[in-house]
Amino acid sequence: MTVYGNFPGSRPRRLRTTPAMRRMVAETRLDPANLILPAFVREGITAPVAISAMPGVQQHTLDTLRKAAVDAVSAGVSGIMLFGVPADENKDARGTAGTDPDGILQVGLRAVREEVGDDLVVMSDLCLDEYTDHGHCGVLTADGRVDNDATLERYAEMAQVQADAGAHVVGPSGMMDGQVGVIRDALDQTGHEDVAILAYTAKYSSAFYGPFREAVGSSLKGDRKTYQQDPANARESLRELALDLDEGADMVMVKPAGPYLDILAKVADSVDVPVAAYQISGEYAMIEAAAEKGWIDRDAAIMESLTGIRRAGARMILTYWATEVAERLRRS
């Protein structure tokens, strides 16, 4: 055997020799507390409805939603983000079911708070798209454009009813200019100063939302490219970030997560508030579909994808695997 002096003098592989060694020197750790479970509650059903494009995910009844919340608490998950799925006949042009105190999302929020109290951070999606018959995130003008400022008035109403129903955190996701400031004012003026805002700061117009549209029974006609961000742009996200922070955002989010890890890293490096990322329906569906085909190791791919999001700077990750992964982490 030929020996070449001290070459190689540095041997990084020494720190990869055993599972215990790798665990000890790991730079990035996942914890159940990093995870938030998105959940769908549907009006008018008596049994949960499977979402075909998202194997293992369902539209909940109030009873199964309560159980999902309890299971999340038991696993150590930090939060649950609720999305309402109204009956088609209750959708209209202004999304009035979204501001009805007895609308499905508000009913779901009350049910979860009654079940778990403060043991789980109860979050609510604050957007009109689930409730409008046209599927857009705001009120439309006569010529079919989303009216930014008229939509803000609706968001202010939504913030109040969601807070009244028990939301600890509201998540404005419509990408309307000025939404965080209007919502903050509405909450403060109605005695909800302690309700936090998780701003969907960088929400891109993405092809990966497809399965979500089934999950919420979307009525979308057209696309959302005039208000969601262009995937080609990065600096624009930092402008949106500065505006959201100036308007009072308590936490900020990048959505989707996996295709936008560069944006997530830029945001995380720029702020001193908690940063979230949403591993969206298409990201979930791709892994599940490839695993079902036997093309990838499902569990390993899930953990690798979440570790990558965490490594890029997300303190919180919204993922449909939240409870499953939290249970796995607690066992490890």
Coordinates of C-alpha atoms in Angstrom, one line a residue:
M1 CA 0.0 0.0 0.0
T2 CA 1.3 3.4 -1.0
V3 CA 1.2 6.1 1.7
Y4 CA 1.1 9.7 0.5
G5 CA 2.3 11.5 3.6
N6 CA -0.6 12.7 5.6
F7 CA -3.0 12.9 2.6
P8 CA -5.9 13.3 3.1
G9 CA -5.2 15.3 6.2
S10 CA -8.8 16.1 6.8
R11 CA -11.3 13.3 6.9
P12 CA -14.9 14.5 7.3
R13 CA -16.1 10.9 7.1
R14 CA -15.0 10.4 10.7
L15 CA -18.1 12.3 11.7
R16 CA -20.4 10.0 9.7
T17 CA -19.3 6.7 11.0
T18 CA -22.3 5.6 13.1
P19 CA -25.9 6.7 13.6
A20 CA -25.0 8.0 17.1
M21 CA -22.2 10.1 15.6
R22 CA -24.4 11.5 12.8
R23 CA -27.1 12.3 15.3
M24 CA -24.7 14.1 17.6
V25 CA -23.2 16.4 15.0
A26 CA -26.4 17.0 13.0
E27 CA -26.7 20.7 12.2
T28 CA -30.5 20.7 11.6
R29 CA -33.0 19.0 13.8
L30 CA -36.7 18.4 13.3
D31 CA -38.9 18.5 16.3
P32 CA -42.7 17.9 16.7
A33 CA -42.9 21.5 17.8
N34 CA -41.8 22.7 14.3
L35 CA -44.9 21.2 12.7
I36 CA -48.3 22.5 11.9
L37 CA -51.1 20.4 10.6
P38 CA -53.4 21.8 7.8
A39 CA -56.9 20.4 8.1
F40 CA -60.1 20.7 6.1
V41 CA -63.6 20.7 7.6
R42 CA -66.5 20.3 5.3
E43 CA -70.1 21.4 5.7
G44 CA -72.9 18.9 5.4
I45 CA -71.1 15.6 5.6
T46 CA -71.7 12.8 8.1
A47 CA -68.5 10.9 7.4
P48 CA -65.0 12.0 6.3
V49 CA -64.4 12.3 2.6
A50 CA -61.1 11.0 1.1
I51 CA -59.2 13.4 -1.1
S52 CA -58.3 11.3 -4.1
A53 CA -55.2 13.4 -5.1
M54 CA -53.9 13.4 -1.5
P55 CA -53.9 9.8 -0.2
G56 CA -54.3 9.7 3.6
V57 CA -55.8 13.2 3.8
Q58 CA -59.6 13.8 4.1
Q59 CA -62.2 16.4 4.4
H60 CA -63.3 16.2 8.1
T61 CA -66.6 16.2 9.8
L62 CA -66.7 18.1 13.1
D63 CA -66.2 14.9 15.0
T64 CA -63.2 13.7 13.0
L65 CA -61.7 17.2 13.1
R66 CA -61.9 17.1 16.9
K67 CA -60.1 13.8 16.9
A68 CA -57.4 15.1 14.5
A69 CA -56.8 18.0 16.8
V70 CA -56.5 15.7 19.8
D71 CA -54.1 13.4 17.9
A72 CA -52.0 16.3 16.9
V73 CA -51.7 17.4 20.6
S74 CA -50.8 13.9 21.7
A75 CA -48.0 13.8 19.0
G76 CA -46.6 17.1 20.1
V77 CA -47.6 19.1 17.0
S78 CA -47.6 22.8 17.7
G79 CA -50.5 24.0 15.6
I80 CA -53.4 23.3 13.3
M81 CA -54.4 25.4 10.3
L82 CA -58.1 25.1 9.5
F83 CA -59.7 25.5 6.0
G84 CA -63.4 25.5 5.6
V85 CA -65.2 23.7 2.8
P86 CA -68.8 25.1 2.4
A87 CA -71.6 23.5 0.6
D88 CA -71.8 24.7 -3.0
E89 CA -75.2 26.3 -2.5
N90 CA -73.7 28.5 0.2
K91 CA -71.1 30.1 -2.1
D92 CA -71.7 33.5 -3.6
A93 CA -69.8 36.3 -5.4
R94 CA -68.8 37.9 -2.1
G95 CA -68.0 34.8 -0.1
T96 CA -70.5 35.6 2.6
A97 CA -70.1 32.1 4.2
G98 CA -66.6 33.2 5.1
T99 CA -67.9 36.0 7.4
D100 CA -71.0 34.2 8.7
P101 CA -70.4 33.4 12.4
D102 CA -72.1 30.1 11.7
G103 CA -70.1 29.4 8.6
I104 CA -68.3 26.1 8.5
L105 CA -64.8 27.5 9.3
Q106 CA -66.1 29.4 12.3
V107 CA -68.0 26.3 13.5
G108 CA -64.8 24.3 13.1
L109 CA -62.7 26.8 15.0
R110 CA -65.1 26.7 17.9
A111 CA -65.1 22.9 17.9
V112 CA -61.3 22.6 18.0
R113 CA -61.0 25.3 20.7
E114 CA -63.6 23.5 22.8
E115 CA -61.7 20.2 22.3
V116 CA -58.1 21.2 22.9
G117 CA -58.2 24.7 24.4
D118 CA -54.8 26.3 24.3
D119 CA -52.9 23.0 24.0
L120 CA -52.7 23.5 20.2
V121 CA -52.2 26.8 18.4
V122 CA -55.4 27.1 16.4
M123 CA -55.0 28.9 13.1
S124 CA -57.4 29.9 10.5
D125 CA -57.0 30.5 6.8
L126 CA -58.2 34.0 6.1
C127 CA -59.2 34.1 2.5
L128 CA -62.3 34.2 0.4
D129 CA -61.5 31.6 -2.3
E130 CA -63.2 28.7 -0.6
Y131 CA -66.4 30.7 -0.2
T132 CA -66.8 32.5 -3.6
D133 CA -68.7 31.0 -6.5
H134 CA -65.9 32.2 -8.8
G135 CA -63.1 30.8 -6.7
H136 CA -61.0 33.9 -6.5
C137 CA -59.5 35.2 -3.3
G138 CA -61.4 38.5 -3.4
V139 CA -64.4 40.5 -4.6
L140 CA -64.6 40.9 -8.4
T141 CA -65.2 44.1 -10.3
A142 CA -67.8 44.2 -13.1
D143 CA -65.1 43.3 -15.7
G144 CA -63.9 40.3 -13.6
R145 CA -60.8 41.7 -12.0
V146 CA -60.1 41.2 -8.3
D147 CA -60.9 44.4 -6.5
N148 CA -58.0 44.8 -4.0
D149 CA -59.5 47.4 -1.7
A150 CA -63.1 46.0 -1.6
T151 CA -61.5 42.7 -0.8
L152 CA -59.7 44.2 2.2
E153 CA -63.0 45.2 3.7
R154 CA -64.1 41.6 3.5
Y155 CA -60.8 40.4 5.1
A156 CA -61.4 42.8 8.0
E157 CA -64.8 41.2 8.6
M158 CA -63.3 37.7 8.3
A159 CA -60.6 38.5 10.8
Q160 CA -63.2 39.5 13.4
V161 CA -65.4 36.5 13.0
Q162 CA -62.5 34.1 13.0
A163 CA -61.1 35.7 16.2
D164 CA -64.5 35.6 17.8
A165 CA -64.7 31.9 17.0
G166 CA -61.4 31.2 18.8
A167 CA -58.5 31.5 16.4
H168 CA -55.2 32.1 18.1
V169 CA -53.7 33.1 14.7
V170 CA -55.2 34.2 11.5
G171 CA -53.4 33.5 8.2
P172 CA -54.2 36.0 5.4
S173 CA -53.4 34.1 2.2
G174 CA -55.0 36.2 -0.5
M175 CA -51.9 38.3 -1.4
M176 CA -53.9 41.5 -1.5
D177 CA -51.9 44.7 -1.1
G178 CA -52.3 46.1 2.5
Q179 CA -54.0 43.0 3.9
V180 CA -51.9 42.6 7.0
G181 CA -52.4 46.3 8.1
V182 CA -56.2 46.2 7.6
I183 CA -56.5 42.9 9.4
R184 CA -54.3 44.1 12.3
D185 CA -56.5 47.2 12.7
A186 CA -59.7 45.2 12.5
L187 CA -58.4 42.8 15.2
D188 CA -57.2 45.6 17.5
Q189 CA -60.4 47.6 17.2
T190 CA -62.5 44.6 18.2
G191 CA -60.7 43.6 21.3
H192 CA -58.5 40.9 19.7
E193 CA -55.1 42.5 20.3
D194 CA -53.7 39.1 21.3
V195 CA -54.6 37.3 18.0
A196 CA -51.5 36.9 16.0
I197 CA -51.1 37.3 12.2
L198 CA -49.2 34.7 10.2
A199 CA -48.7 36.5 6.9
Y200 CA -48.6 34.5 3.7
T201 CA -45.8 36.9 2.6
A202 CA -44.4 35.1 -0.4
K203 CA -47.2 33.1 -2.0
Y204 CA -46.4 32.1 -5.5
S205 CA -48.7 31.2 -8.4
S206 CA -47.8 27.6 -8.5
A207 CA -48.7 24.5 -10.5
F208 CA -48.3 22.5 -7.2
Y209 CA -51.6 23.7 -5.8
G210 CA -53.7 21.3 -7.9
P211 CA -54.6 18.7 -5.2
F212 CA -55.6 21.5 -2.8
R213 CA -58.2 22.7 -5.2
E214 CA -59.9 19.3 -4.8
A215 CA -59.5 19.4 -1.0
V216 CA -61.4 22.7 -0.7
G217 CA -63.9 22.1 -3.5
S218 CA -62.6 25.1 -5.4
S219 CA -64.8 26.9 -7.9
L220 CA -61.9 28.7 -9.5
K221 CA -62.4 30.1 -13.0
G222 CA -59.2 31.4 -14.6
D223 CA -56.0 31.8 -12.5
R224 CA -54.5 33.9 -9.7
K225 CA -51.5 35.3 -11.5
T226 CA -52.6 39.0 -11.0
Y227 CA -52.2 38.7 -7.2
Q228 CA -50.0 35.7 -6.4
Q229 CA -46.3 36.1 -7.1
D230 CA -44.6 35.2 -10.3
P231 CA -42.3 32.2 -9.9
A232 CA -39.6 34.0 -11.9
N233 CA -39.2 36.7 -9.2
A234 CA -37.1 36.6 -6.0
R235 CA -36.4 40.3 -5.0
E236 CA -40.2 40.9 -5.1
S237 CA -40.6 38.6 -2.1
L238 CA -38.3 40.8 0.0
R239 CA -40.4 43.8 -0.9
E240 CA -43.6 41.9 0.2
L241 CA -41.7 40.9 3.4
A242 CA -40.9 44.5 4.3
L243 CA -44.4 45.6 3.7
D244 CA -45.9 42.8 5.8
L245 CA -43.5 43.6 8.7
D246 CA -44.3 47.3 8.5
E247 CA -48.0 46.5 8.7
G248 CA -47.7 44.3 11.8
A249 CA -47.1 40.7 10.8
D250 CA -46.1 38.6 13.8
M251 CA -44.9 35.7 11.6
V252 CA -44.3 35.3 7.9
M253 CA -44.6 32.4 5.4
V254 CA -43.2 31.2 2.2
K255 CA -45.5 29.0 0.1
P256 CA -44.8 26.6 -1.6
A257 CA -41.8 25.3 0.3
G258 CA -39.8 22.8 -1.7
P259 CA -39.6 24.7 -5.0
Y260 CA -38.8 27.9 -3.3
L261 CA -36.1 27.0 -0.8
D262 CA -34.0 29.9 -2.1
I263 CA -36.8 32.4 -1.3
L264 CA -37.2 30.8 2.2
A265 CA -33.5 31.1 2.9
K266 CA -33.5 34.8 1.8
V267 CA -36.6 35.6 4.0
A268 CA -35.2 33.7 7.0
D269 CA -31.8 35.6 6.8
S270 CA -33.6 38.9 6.6
V271 CA -36.0 38.9 9.6
D272 CA -36.1 38.5 13.4
V273 CA -39.7 37.1 13.4
P274 CA -40.6 33.4 13.1
V275 CA -40.6 32.1 9.6
A276 CA -43.0 29.4 8.3
A277 CA -43.1 27.4 5.1
Y278 CA -46.0 25.4 3.7
Q279 CA -45.2 22.1 2.1
I280 CA -48.2 22.2 -0.1
S281 CA -50.6 19.6 -1.6
G282 CA -48.6 19.0 -4.8
E283 CA -45.4 18.4 -2.9
Y284 CA -47.3 15.9 -0.7
A285 CA -48.9 14.2 -3.6
M286 CA -45.7 13.7 -5.6
I287 CA -44.0 11.8 -2.8
E288 CA -47.1 9.7 -2.0
A289 CA -47.5 8.8 -5.7
A290 CA -43.9 8.0 -6.3
A291 CA -43.8 5.9 -3.1
E292 CA -47.0 4.1 -4.1
K293 CA -45.2 3.1 -7.4
G294 CA -42.3 1.8 -5.4
W295 CA -39.9 4.4 -6.9
I296 CA -38.8 6.0 -3.6
D297 CA -38.6 5.2 0.0
R298 CA -41.7 7.0 1.3
D299 CA -40.6 7.6 4.9
A300 CA -37.1 8.6 4.0
A301 CA -38.3 11.0 1.4
I302 CA -40.8 12.6 3.8
M303 CA -38.1 13.2 6.4
E304 CA -35.5 14.4 3.8
S305 CA -38.0 16.9 2.3
L306 CA -38.9 18.3 5.8
T307 CA -35.3 18.5 6.9
G308 CA -34.5 20.5 3.7
I309 CA -37.2 23.0 4.5
R310 CA -36.0 23.3 8.1
R311 CA -32.4 23.7 7.0
A312 CA -33.4 26.5 4.6
G313 CA -34.6 28.5 7.6
A314 CA -38.2 27.6 8.4
R315 CA -39.0 27.5 12.1
M316 CA -42.5 26.1 11.5
I317 CA -43.5 23.8 8.7
L318 CA -47.1 23.3 7.6
T319 CA -47.3 19.7 6.3
Y320 CA -50.0 17.2 5.9
W321 CA -47.7 14.6 7.5
A322 CA -47.4 16.7 10.7
T323 CA -49.0 14.2 13.1
E324 CA -47.4 11.2 11.5
V325 CA -43.9 12.7 11.5
A326 CA -44.3 14.1 15.0
E327 CA -45.2 10.6 16.3
R328 CA -42.2 9.2 14.5
L329 CA -39.8 11.8 15.9
R330 CA -41.1 11.1 19.4
R331 CA -40.3 7.4 19.0
S332 CA -36.9 8.0 17.6

